[in-house]
Tab-separated table of C-alpha atoms in Angstrom:
chain	number	residue	atom	x	y	z
A	547	MET	CA	-1.022	-3.164	-19.970
A	548	MET	CA	0.005	-1.766	-16.579
A	549	THR	CA	3.672	-0.755	-16.847
A	550	HIS	CA	3.979	0.875	-13.438
A	551	HIS	CA	3.442	-0.871	-10.152
A	552	ASN	CA	2.912	1.052	-6.941
A	553	GLN	CA	3.584	-1.017	-3.845
A	554	GLN	CA	2.146	1.180	-1.073
A	555	LEU	CA	4.582	4.063	-1.590
A	556	PHE	CA	2.183	6.538	-3.214
A	557	SER	CA	-1.605	6.599	-3.285
A	558	ASP	CA	-2.837	4.408	-6.156
A	559	HIS	CA	-5.889	6.584	-6.714
A	560	TYR	CA	-3.688	9.667	-6.781
A	561	LEU	CA	-1.334	8.083	-9.344
A	562	ASP	CA	-3.982	6.570	-11.579
A	563	VAL	CA	-6.753	9.158	-11.405
A	564	THR	CA	-5.641	12.499	-9.955
A	565	LEU	CA	-2.180	12.832	-11.513
A	566	PRO	CA	-3.247	12.307	-15.156
A	567	GLU	CA	-5.799	15.112	-14.741
A	568	ARG	CA	-3.228	17.709	-13.694
A	569	GLU	CA	-2.381	20.446	-16.166
A	570	ASP	CA	1.359	20.322	-15.402
A	571	TRP	CA	1.327	16.563	-16.073
A	572	HIS	CA	-0.086	17.222	-19.562
A	573	MET	CA	2.429	20.032	-20.092
A	574	LEU	CA	5.281	17.658	-19.272
A	575	ALA	CA	3.915	15.141	-21.771
A	576	ALA	CA	3.784	17.861	-24.443
A	577	ASP	CA	7.312	19.095	-23.711
A	578	PRO	CA	9.610	18.169	-26.657
A	579	GLN	CA	12.338	17.339	-24.133
A	580	THR	CA	10.202	14.488	-22.770
A	581	ARG	CA	9.897	12.880	-26.203
A	582	ALA	CA	13.622	13.410	-26.812
A	583	VAL	CA	14.573	11.597	-23.594
A	584	MET	CA	12.103	8.814	-24.361
A	585	ASP	CA	13.627	8.319	-27.814
A	586	ARG	CA	17.150	8.364	-26.379
A	587	ILE	CA	16.344	5.698	-23.772
A	588	ALA	CA	14.466	3.622	-26.358
A	589	ALA	CA	17.615	3.701	-28.520
A	590	ILE	CA	19.666	2.447	-25.553
A	591	PHE	CA	17.429	-0.595	-25.226
A	592	GLN	CA	17.410	-1.199	-28.980
A	593	ARG	CA	21.197	-1.508	-28.878
A	594	TYR	CA	21.308	-3.421	-25.624
A	595	ARG	CA	21.032	-7.205	-25.932
A	596	PRO	CA	21.554	-8.907	-22.538
A	597	THR	CA	23.462	-12.159	-22.767
A	598	GLU	CA	22.870	-15.312	-20.757
A	599	GLY	CA	24.772	-15.171	-17.494
A	600	GLU	CA	25.534	-11.484	-17.951
A	601	LYS	CA	27.505	-9.945	-15.089
A	602	GLU	CA	26.234	-7.061	-13.005
A	603	ALA	CA	28.961	-4.745	-14.273
A	604	GLN	CA	27.950	-5.438	-17.888
A	605	THR	CA	24.322	-4.528	-17.201
A	606	GLU	CA	25.469	-1.326	-15.543
A	607	GLU	CA	27.788	-0.217	-18.339
A	608	ARG	CA	25.533	-1.092	-21.256
A	609	CYS	CA	22.140	-0.234	-19.749
A	610	VAL	CA	21.894	1.360	-16.310
A	611	LYS	CA	24.470	4.138	-16.553
A	612	PRO	CA	23.345	5.297	-20.028
A	613	VAL	CA	19.751	5.514	-18.794
A	614	LEU	CA	20.787	7.461	-15.678
A	615	ARG	CA	22.754	9.927	-17.809
A	616	ALA	CA	19.816	10.331	-20.195
A	617	LEU	CA	17.708	11.254	-17.170
A	618	GLY	CA	20.190	13.981	-16.235
A	619	HIS	CA	21.696	12.411	-13.116
A	620	LEU	CA	25.156	13.211	-11.774
A	621	PHE	CA	26.565	10.370	-9.696
A	622	GLU	CA	29.657	8.871	-8.101
A	623	VAL	CA	30.194	5.158	-8.716
A	624	GLN	CA	30.872	2.806	-5.786
A	625	PRO	CA	31.731	5.400	-3.145
A	626	SER	CA	32.728	4.257	0.336
A	627	LEU	CA	29.896	4.594	2.850
A	628	ALA	CA	30.512	4.378	6.586
A	629	THR	CA	28.367	1.648	8.180
A	630	PRO	CA	28.545	-0.260	11.483
A	631	GLY	CA	31.427	-2.721	11.345
A	632	ARG	CA	33.008	-1.804	8.027
A	633	ALA	CA	32.522	0.481	5.039
A	634	GLN	CA	30.093	-0.539	2.313
A	635	THR	CA	29.998	0.458	-1.359
A	636	PRO	CA	26.609	1.246	-2.872
A	637	ASP	CA	26.773	1.432	-6.651
A	638	TYR	CA	25.746	5.094	-6.831
A	639	VAL	CA	25.360	8.250	-4.816
A	640	PHE	CA	23.430	10.924	-6.742
A	641	TYR	CA	24.688	14.485	-6.243
A	642	ARG	CA	22.949	17.804	-6.668
A	643	ASP	CA	25.828	19.429	-8.570
A	644	GLU	CA	29.429	18.938	-9.710
A	645	ASP	CA	30.884	20.923	-6.820
A	646	ALA	CA	29.202	18.685	-4.244
A	647	LEU	CA	30.468	15.552	-6.008
A	648	GLU	CA	34.047	16.846	-6.183
A	649	GLU	CA	34.005	17.944	-2.562
A	650	ASN	CA	33.087	14.428	-1.388
A	651	LYS	CA	35.102	12.448	-3.925
A	652	GLY	CA	37.358	9.839	-2.327
A	653	LYS	CA	36.012	10.431	1.190
A	654	LEU	CA	34.439	7.885	3.504
A	655	LEU	CA	30.883	9.141	3.250
A	656	ASN	CA	28.471	9.571	6.138
A	657	GLU	CA	25.182	11.308	6.790
A	658	ALA	CA	26.841	14.633	7.631
A	659	LEU	CA	28.906	14.716	4.413
A	660	LEU	CA	25.899	13.816	2.247
A	661	ALA	CA	23.376	16.175	3.838
A	662	SER	CA	22.312	18.881	1.352
A	663	LYS	CA	24.855	17.627	-1.216
A	664	ALA	CA	23.178	14.393	-2.383
A	665	TYR	CA	19.545	13.387	-2.849
A	666	ALA	CA	19.567	9.622	-3.418
A	667	VAL	CA	21.573	6.419	-3.184
A	668	GLY	CA	21.358	3.735	-5.868
A	669	ASP	CA	22.147	0.110	-6.520
A	670	ALA	CA	22.098	-1.928	-9.724
A	671	LYS	CA	21.878	-5.685	-10.280
A	672	SER	CA	22.359	-7.916	-13.281
A	673	TRP	CA	19.644	-8.016	-15.944
A	674	GLU	CA	16.271	-9.189	-14.577
A	675	ARG	CA	17.749	-10.484	-11.320
A	676	SER	CA	15.160	-10.701	-8.531
A	677	LEU	CA	15.052	-7.523	-6.490
A	678	ASP	CA	13.271	-9.198	-3.575
A	679	ARG	CA	15.357	-12.275	-2.812
A	680	ALA	CA	18.994	-13.058	-2.215
A	681	PRO	CA	20.662	-15.358	-4.790
A	682	ARG	CA	19.701	-19.010	-4.556
A	683	THR	CA	22.164	-21.333	-2.866
A	684	ASP	CA	21.806	-25.122	-3.060
A	685	GLY	CA	18.384	-24.639	-4.613
A	686	LYS	CA	17.049	-22.575	-1.708
A	687	ASP	CA	16.280	-18.870	-1.390
A	688	ARG	CA	18.487	-16.983	1.022
A	689	ASP	CA	17.084	-15.174	4.046
A	690	LEU	CA	14.868	-12.193	3.185
A	691	LEU	CA	16.946	-10.077	5.576
A	692	SER	CA	20.254	-11.251	4.138
A	693	ASN	CA	22.590	-8.462	3.085
A	694	LYS	CA	22.535	-10.140	-0.338
A	695	ASN	CA	18.850	-9.300	-0.780
A	696	PRO	CA	18.704	-6.200	-3.043
A	697	SER	CA	15.676	-4.702	-1.255
A	698	TYR	CA	17.430	-5.094	2.086
A	699	GLN	CA	20.626	-3.613	0.656
A	700	ILE	CA	19.017	-0.434	-0.663
A	701	ALA	CA	17.119	0.093	2.606
A	702	PHE	CA	20.386	-0.351	4.518
A	703	TYR	CA	22.234	2.129	2.292
A	704	MET	CA	19.445	4.682	2.720
A	705	GLN	CA	19.507	4.313	6.480
A	706	GLN	CA	23.281	4.670	6.715
A	707	SER	CA	23.508	7.569	4.253
A	708	GLY	CA	20.585	9.502	5.706
A	709	LEU	CA	19.269	10.116	2.184
A	710	ASP	CA	15.520	10.183	1.608
A	711	TRP	CA	15.422	8.349	-1.704
A	712	GLY	CA	16.781	5.099	-3.063
A	713	ILE	CA	16.859	3.818	-6.665
A	714	LEU	CA	17.181	0.080	-7.278
A	715	THR	CA	17.222	-1.549	-10.713
A	716	ASN	CA	18.029	-4.727	-12.600
A	717	GLY	CA	17.885	-2.940	-15.948
A	718	ARG	CA	14.322	-3.966	-16.699
A	719	HIS	CA	12.659	-3.004	-13.418
A	720	TRP	CA	13.330	0.378	-11.821
A	721	ARG	CA	12.293	0.927	-8.220
A	722	LEU	CA	11.985	4.028	-6.084
A	723	TYR	CA	12.130	3.756	-2.279
A	724	HIS	CA	11.602	6.388	0.416
A	725	SER	CA	13.328	6.448	3.792
A	726	SER	CA	10.036	6.592	5.720
A	727	ASN	CA	9.172	2.994	4.869
A	728	ALA	CA	12.078	1.449	2.938
A	729	HIS	CA	12.823	-0.729	5.974
A	730	LYS	CA	9.566	-2.588	5.276
A	731	LEU	CA	11.200	-3.827	2.013
A	732	ASP	CA	7.848	-4.218	0.231
A	733	HIS	CA	7.003	-0.496	-0.009
A	734	PHE	CA	8.215	0.948	-3.305
A	735	TYR	CA	7.218	2.306	-6.705
A	736	GLU	CA	8.300	0.214	-9.722
A	737	VAL	CA	8.357	0.603	-13.489
A	738	ASP	CA	8.928	-2.077	-16.125
A	739	LEU	CA	10.931	0.198	-18.413
A	740	PRO	CA	11.165	-1.899	-21.630
A	741	ALA	CA	7.447	-2.719	-21.447
A	742	LEU	CA	6.657	0.947	-20.966
A	743	LEU	CA	8.844	1.997	-23.906
A	744	ALA	CA	7.179	-0.633	-26.079
A	745	THR	CA	3.887	1.265	-25.813
A	746	GLY	CA	5.404	4.243	-27.632
A	747	ASN	CA	3.095	6.412	-25.534
A	748	VAL	CA	4.569	9.576	-24.030
A	749	GLU	CA	1.825	9.765	-21.379
A	750	ALA	CA	2.778	6.263	-20.271
A	751	PHE	CA	6.475	7.169	-20.330
A	752	LEU	CA	5.787	9.887	-17.759
A	753	TYR	CA	5.280	7.153	-15.162
A	754	PHE	CA	8.995	6.489	-15.506
A	755	TYR	CA	10.345	9.860	-16.569
A	756	ASN	CA	8.593	12.012	-13.987
A	757	PHE	CA	9.622	9.741	-11.099
A	758	PHE	CA	13.232	8.944	-12.020
A	759	ARG	CA	14.561	12.021	-13.850
A	760	ARG	CA	16.930	14.437	-12.136
A	761	ALA	CA	14.225	17.104	-11.718
A	762	ALA	CA	12.063	14.616	-9.811
A	763	PHE	CA	14.278	15.178	-6.777
A	764	GLU	CA	13.906	18.945	-6.725
A	765	GLN	CA	11.319	20.839	-4.670
A	766	GLN	CA	8.754	21.398	-7.419
A	767	PRO	CA	5.056	20.478	-7.925
A	768	LEU	CA	5.782	17.287	-9.879
A	769	GLY	CA	8.749	16.299	-7.704
A	770	VAL	CA	8.545	12.968	-5.920
A	771	ALA	CA	8.566	14.631	-2.485
A	772	ALA	CA	5.558	16.770	-3.421
A	773	LEU	CA	3.731	13.805	-4.964
A	774	LEU	CA	4.408	11.708	-1.873
A	775	LYS	CA	3.032	14.446	0.392
A	776	GLU	CA	-0.097	14.890	-1.730
A	777	SER	CA	-0.573	11.113	-1.852
A	778	GLU	CA	-0.285	10.890	1.929
A	779	ASP	CA	-2.748	13.760	2.370
A	780	TYR	CA	-5.221	12.032	0.052
A	781	ALA	CA	-4.888	8.671	1.821
A	782	HIS	CA	-5.175	10.354	5.226
A	783	GLY	CA	-8.351	12.106	4.104
A	784	ILE	CA	-9.806	8.782	2.965
A	785	SER	CA	-8.900	7.188	6.296
A	786	GLU	CA	-10.443	10.013	8.302
A	787	SER	CA	-13.710	10.047	6.356
A	788	LEU	CA	-13.900	6.251	6.466
A	789	LYS	CA	-13.757	6.276	10.288
A	790	GLU	CA	-17.149	7.961	10.492
A	791	GLN	CA	-18.578	5.821	7.713
A	792	VAL	CA	-17.426	2.613	9.437
A	793	TYR	CA	-19.205	3.792	12.584
A	794	GLN	CA	-22.415	4.321	10.608
A	795	ALA	CA	-22.016	0.977	8.842
A	796	LEU	CA	-21.626	-0.837	12.167
A	797	ARG	CA	-24.756	0.802	13.507
A	798	SER	CA	-26.662	-0.207	10.354
A	799	ILE	CA	-25.564	-3.837	10.693
A	800	ALA	CA	-26.580	-3.986	14.345
A	801	GLN	CA	-29.933	-2.365	13.585
A	802	GLY	CA	-30.419	-4.849	10.768
A	803	PHE	CA	-30.198	-7.809	13.142
A	804	LEU	CA	-32.822	-6.187	15.379
A	805	ASP	CA	-35.079	-5.264	12.456
A	806	HIS	CA	-35.277	-8.856	11.211
A	807	THR	CA	-38.204	-10.104	13.297
A	808	PRO	CA	-37.526	-13.884	12.919
A	809	ASN	CA	-34.242	-13.374	14.805
A	810	GLY	CA	-36.278	-12.682	17.951
A	811	LEU	CA	-33.756	-10.146	19.265
A	812	SER	CA	-34.671	-7.353	21.660
A	813	SER	CA	-32.901	-4.038	22.202
A	814	SER	CA	-34.148	-3.961	25.803
A	815	ASP	CA	-31.767	-6.723	26.900
A	816	PRO	CA	-28.166	-5.515	27.512
A	817	ALA	CA	-26.760	-9.034	27.106
A	818	THR	CA	-28.447	-9.359	23.712
A	819	LEU	CA	-27.099	-5.975	22.650
A	820	LYS	CA	-23.610	-7.133	23.633
A	821	HIS	CA	-23.964	-10.240	21.425
A	822	ILE	CA	-25.295	-8.128	18.561
A	823	TYR	CA	-22.450	-5.633	18.890
A	824	ASP	CA	-19.697	-8.267	19.010
A	825	SER	CA	-21.120	-10.146	16.020
A	826	SER	CA	-21.735	-6.936	14.067
A	827	LEU	CA	-18.031	-6.141	14.502
A	828	ILE	CA	-17.143	-9.528	13.023
A	829	LEU	CA	-19.442	-8.999	10.027
A	830	LEU	CA	-18.112	-5.464	9.581
A	831	TYR	CA	-14.524	-6.619	9.552
A	832	ARG	CA	-15.316	-9.421	7.130
A	833	LEU	CA	-16.605	-6.757	4.737
A	834	LEU	CA	-13.550	-4.544	5.292
A	835	PHE	CA	-11.246	-7.519	4.761
A	836	ILE	CA	-12.918	-8.412	1.460
A	837	LEU	CA	-12.833	-4.817	0.180
A	838	TYR	CA	-9.138	-4.580	1.066
A	839	ALA	CA	-8.285	-8.041	-0.307
A	840	GLU	CA	-10.107	-7.432	-3.588
A	841	ALA	CA	-8.377	-4.070	-4.041
A	842	ARG	CA	-4.966	-5.721	-3.608
A	843	ASN	CA	-5.944	-8.829	-5.628
A	844	LEU	CA	-5.535	-11.072	-2.584
A	845	LEU	CA	-8.960	-12.213	-3.714
A	846	PRO	CA	-9.087	-12.920	-7.482
A	847	LEU	CA	-10.865	-9.790	-8.653
A	848	HIS	CA	-8.562	-9.539	-11.697
A	849	ASP	CA	-7.795	-13.233	-12.135
A	850	SER	CA	-11.282	-14.734	-12.284
A	851	ASP	CA	-14.097	-13.268	-14.368
A	852	LEU	CA	-16.545	-15.596	-12.616
A	853	TYR	CA	-15.499	-14.339	-9.197
A	854	ARG	CA	-15.553	-10.677	-10.202
A	855	GLU	CA	-18.917	-10.731	-11.964
A	856	GLN	CA	-20.867	-13.236	-9.844
A	857	TYR	CA	-19.428	-13.372	-6.338
A	858	SER	CA	-17.300	-10.324	-5.541
A	859	LEU	CA	-18.178	-7.593	-3.084
A	860	TYR	CA	-16.835	-5.260	-5.774
A	861	ALA	CA	-19.741	-6.167	-8.080
A	862	MET	CA	-22.282	-6.163	-5.243
A	863	ALA	CA	-21.226	-2.690	-4.074
A	864	ARG	CA	-21.571	-1.271	-7.578
A	865	ALA	CA	-24.981	-2.824	-8.084
A	866	ILE	CA	-26.102	-1.387	-4.749
A	867	ALA	CA	-24.782	2.061	-5.669
A	868	GLN	CA	-26.586	1.971	-9.010
A	869	ASN	CA	-29.893	0.969	-7.425
A	870	ARG	CA	-29.604	3.575	-4.685
A	871	SER	CA	-28.875	6.304	-7.237
A	872	ARG	CA	-32.029	5.265	-9.105
A	873	GLY	CA	-34.080	5.160	-5.901
A	874	ILE	CA	-34.570	1.388	-6.071
A	875	ALA	CA	-34.849	-0.126	-2.582
A	876	PRO	CA	-34.777	-3.857	-1.787
A	877	HIS	CA	-37.944	-5.673	-0.760
A	878	PRO	CA	-38.538	-5.169	2.989
A	879	THR	CA	-38.116	-8.899	3.729
A	880	SER	CA	-35.375	-9.622	1.191
A	881	ARG	CA	-32.217	-11.327	2.454
A	882	ARG	CA	-30.788	-12.274	-0.920
A	883	ASP	CA	-27.610	-10.208	-0.471
A	884	TYR	CA	-26.995	-11.674	2.984
A	885	TYR	CA	-27.266	-15.220	1.605
A	886	HIS	CA	-24.924	-14.241	-1.213
A	887	LEU	CA	-22.406	-12.907	1.289
A	888	LYS	CA	-22.621	-16.038	3.454
A	889	GLU	CA	-21.778	-18.133	0.388
A	890	LEU	CA	-18.774	-15.893	-0.308
A	891	PHE	CA	-17.698	-16.149	3.348
A	892	GLY	CA	-17.734	-19.927	3.020
A	893	PHE	CA	-15.552	-19.869	-0.094
A	894	ILE	CA	-13.032	-17.596	1.608
A	895	ASN	CA	-12.937	-19.755	4.738
A	896	VAL	CA	-12.083	-23.037	2.981
A	897	GLY	CA	-10.905	-21.804	-0.438
A	898	ASP	CA	-12.380	-22.542	-3.859
A	899	PRO	CA	-10.101	-23.561	-6.772
A	900	PRO	CA	-12.688	-22.946	-9.549
A	901	LEU	CA	-13.006	-19.343	-8.356
A	902	LYS	CA	-9.233	-19.117	-7.707
A	903	ILE	CA	-9.862	-18.292	-4.047
A	904	SER	CA	-7.106	-19.335	-1.683
A	905	THR	CA	-7.899	-20.569	1.822
A	906	PHE	CA	-8.053	-17.829	4.459
A	907	ASN	CA	-8.395	-19.948	7.572
A	908	GLY	CA	-7.475	-17.401	10.221
A	909	GLY	CA	-10.853	-17.752	11.925
A	910	LEU	CA	-12.542	-14.535	10.790
A	911	PHE	CA	-14.767	-16.455	8.345
A	912	ASP	CA	-15.088	-19.673	10.367
A	913	PRO	CA	-18.828	-20.316	10.940
A	914	GLN	CA	-18.122	-22.473	14.000
A	915	ARG	CA	-16.430	-19.577	15.771
A	916	HIS	CA	-19.241	-17.137	15.060
A	917	ALA	CA	-22.469	-19.002	15.805
A	918	PHE	CA	-24.518	-15.798	16.138
A	919	LEU	CA	-23.961	-15.005	12.454
A	920	GLU	CA	-25.115	-18.505	11.544
A	921	ARG	CA	-28.280	-18.347	13.666
A	922	ASN	CA	-29.343	-14.810	12.791
A	923	GLU	CA	-29.832	-12.875	9.580
A	924	ILE	CA	-29.841	-9.265	8.453
A	925	GLY	CA	-32.219	-7.807	5.891
A	926	ASP	CA	-30.899	-6.428	2.622
A	927	ALA	CA	-32.059	-2.866	3.368
A	928	ARG	CA	-29.689	-2.404	6.308
A	929	LEU	CA	-26.970	-4.564	4.755
A	930	GLN	CA	-26.948	-2.496	1.565
A	931	GLN	CA	-26.825	0.659	3.651
A	932	ALA	CA	-23.737	-0.675	5.459
A	933	ILE	CA	-21.979	-1.872	2.291
A	934	ASP	CA	-22.537	1.469	0.573
A	935	MET	CA	-21.087	3.262	3.625
A	936	LEU	CA	-17.952	1.111	3.395
A	937	ALA	CA	-17.597	1.204	-0.399
A	938	ARG	CA	-18.213	4.850	-1.312
A	939	GLU	CA	-17.211	8.248	0.011
A	940	GLN	CA	-20.093	10.034	1.640
A	941	GLY	CA	-18.339	13.373	2.215
A	942	ARG	CA	-15.948	15.430	0.094
A	943	GLU	CA	-16.198	13.272	-3.053
A	944	GLN	CA	-19.633	11.836	-2.489
A	945	GLY	CA	-20.344	8.789	-4.594
A	946	GLN	CA	-16.674	8.126	-5.407
A	947	PHE	CA	-15.717	4.524	-4.676
A	948	ILE	CA	-13.024	4.239	-2.010
A	949	ASP	CA	-9.769	2.754	-3.285
A	950	TYR	CA	-8.784	0.393	-0.496
A	951	ARG	CA	-5.310	0.050	-1.982
A	952	ASP	CA	-4.595	3.426	-0.380
A	953	LEU	CA	-5.332	2.132	3.108
A	954	SER	CA	-2.761	0.196	5.091
A	955	VAL	CA	-3.487	-2.714	7.419
A	956	ARG	CA	-2.572	-0.301	10.187
A	957	ASN	CA	-5.242	2.162	9.025
A	958	LEU	CA	-7.890	-0.563	9.206
A	959	GLY	CA	-6.574	-1.836	12.524
A	960	THR	CA	-6.739	1.639	14.031
A	961	ILE	CA	-10.329	2.084	12.844
A	962	TYR	CA	-11.291	-1.302	14.270
A	963	GLU	CA	-9.581	-0.621	17.614
A	964	GLY	CA	-11.409	2.690	17.867
A	965	LEU	CA	-14.743	0.895	17.689
A	966	LEU	CA	-13.888	-1.402	20.602
A	967	GLU	CA	-14.536	1.377	23.134
A	968	TYR	CA	-18.197	1.566	22.092
A	969	HIS	CA	-21.299	-0.394	22.971
A	970	LEU	CA	-24.945	-0.442	21.921
A	971	GLU	CA	-27.678	1.218	23.936
A	972	ALA	CA	-31.399	1.277	23.282
A	973	ILE	CA	-32.983	4.619	22.374
A	974	GLU	CA	-36.519	5.799	21.758
A	975	PRO	CA	-37.409	4.788	18.193
A	976	ARG	CA	-36.517	7.605	15.802
A	977	ASP	CA	-36.303	7.562	11.991
A	978	GLY	CA	-36.131	3.768	12.000
A	979	TRP	CA	-33.374	3.551	14.623
A	980	THR	CA	-33.813	1.865	18.001
A	981	ILE	CA	-30.161	1.761	19.073
A	982	SER	CA	-27.182	4.080	19.267
A	983	LEU	CA	-23.433	3.557	19.666
A	984	LEU	CA	-22.026	5.108	22.845
A	985	ASN	CA	-18.683	4.950	24.613
A	986	SER	CA	-18.160	4.278	28.321
A	987	ARG	CA	-18.895	7.946	29.088
A	988	GLY	CA	-22.177	7.825	27.227
A	989	GLU	CA	-20.817	9.901	24.322
A	990	GLN	CA	-21.653	9.276	20.693
A	991	ARG	CA	-18.981	8.845	18.042
A	992	LYS	CA	-18.975	12.461	16.851
A	993	ALA	CA	-18.362	13.761	20.348
A	994	THR	CA	-15.100	11.870	20.760
A	995	GLY	CA	-11.768	11.925	19.035
A	996	SER	CA	-9.828	9.066	17.511
A	997	TYR	CA	-6.098	9.171	17.210
A	998	TYR	CA	-3.692	7.759	14.666
A	999	THR	CA	0.029	8.001	15.278
A	1000	PRO	CA	1.788	8.891	11.991
A	1001	ASP	CA	4.417	6.436	10.756
A	1002	PHE	CA	7.252	8.955	11.016
A	1003	ILE	CA	6.562	9.426	14.740
A	1004	VAL	CA	6.437	5.680	15.331
A	1005	LYS	CA	9.695	5.288	13.404
A	1006	TYR	CA	11.341	8.050	15.457
A	1007	ILE	CA	10.230	6.467	18.742
A	1008	VAL	CA	11.579	3.076	17.678
A	1009	ASP	CA	14.840	4.581	16.400
A	1010	ALA	CA	15.353	6.498	19.661
A	1011	THR	CA	14.581	3.569	21.965
A	1012	VAL	CA	15.253	0.235	20.315
A	1013	GLY	CA	17.793	1.668	17.871
A	1014	PRO	CA	20.606	2.443	20.334
A	1015	VAL	CA	20.303	-1.021	21.907
A	1016	LEU	CA	20.565	-2.767	18.547
A	1017	ARG	CA	23.429	-0.557	17.392
A	1018	GLN	CA	25.403	-1.296	20.542
A	1019	THR	CA	24.729	-5.013	20.092
A	1020	SER	CA	25.778	-5.056	16.436
A	1021	ASP	CA	28.883	-2.917	16.987
A	1022	ASN	CA	30.377	-5.636	19.185
A	1023	ALA	CA	29.939	-8.346	16.538
A	1024	SER	CA	32.911	-9.403	14.426
A	1025	ASN	CA	31.048	-10.218	11.188
A	1026	ASP	CA	27.618	-10.068	9.539
A	1027	LYS	CA	26.586	-13.540	10.722
A	1028	ALA	CA	27.478	-12.720	14.323
A	1029	ARG	CA	25.768	-9.339	14.012
A	1030	ILE	CA	22.479	-10.883	12.850
A	1031	ALA	CA	22.653	-13.523	15.593
A	1032	ALA	CA	23.273	-10.856	18.239
A	1033	ILE	CA	20.349	-8.750	17.040
A	1034	LEU	CA	17.958	-11.711	16.967
A	1035	THR	CA	18.845	-12.681	20.546
A	1036	THR	CA	18.436	-9.144	21.919
A	1037	ARG	CA	15.725	-8.819	24.545
């Protein structure tokens, strides 16, 4: 049973594969102190019996605060934090030492007072209360951006305090947020603590202990800042290597349409090459969409055995990899995989309840919008080549399947946009290729650079341009309702 849930904060592959292989991770599991803390927190939950309608303060006193103390945290409860309009009171500010806490005690806190003295801000809710929605009123969920939404609250406290980390909990679920993306509300790392404790497994407990203990916020190899940096480096490496592989996959798809003689397509006609290129992009992005959607269970890879085993691109990619490793090539005229994919495209376009596929009717899979893909086919040899390029690393960890959970929509969008500057040109036949991808200057992919603006730079640009305008607008509002209305009408 998965007792930790990473929502785009760290790299999933790094958490699930790399981290458990580290020697210091095993040393932490073997440390008697780890077992002692686990037993102490387990005892807290054995004594704690939440009651129906339990108040937030009761959950804090009987559950949250004892757990925080067991983890070694030093905190001030409900300090005053300066925010636009009026002071707010987060439930906790976590301090580095007793002197720092005493120095700030009773003060109206701001970013300057907290810098170097504190490392995180925290908020606690009543037992099992939703951490993603504001309380229901008249049977309806409140606005996602309401200041009653716990995820919005913790992001707001982090922004106003200037602290990098935020801890949000309802007793059962414990979440970790980082300032770089907390404003997105759906980027966090979460642990179901009682479920994790129920395993009795110290290695499993590390997925809570290592991320929420006091030492996690120090500059050390297993600290959350270090893990975040290593996760980002891993994901960036995947993104960079995938750029070249996507280029090769696109070329394979385009060549596949030309290789299939019944299509009657010629590389000598520029207009035909333009049609092939545009349609190859559509097919390429369908494949990328499916790989991404399956990795994030937007397609029912984990909810439908029938889908996973018989229809998924996940299963197809692994079968292709196995055959390629054994030197088994498809029949030269085979188009079985292409027909299989077209059937899957149809299910995704209109949905399929027996397979638990929802309807994705955005147009990407609509056969009426992409007539070229309906009229023409691609042989399995080139298609398998393209799928393998998209599914597995071809460079530093050759053969390792790419974990698309570690790629953001922005990563994929940047890769796709980079391909738009290219076009197909005919070349003298060489090693089975009759076309090449060139940009407007006649340069191949390897001769040009592609650029990805890091999130922290984008955030800084937005904060420095849009931020002052919104702050000035909100400062003139008399209450939260007026403030939200003013912000939404800003042009």
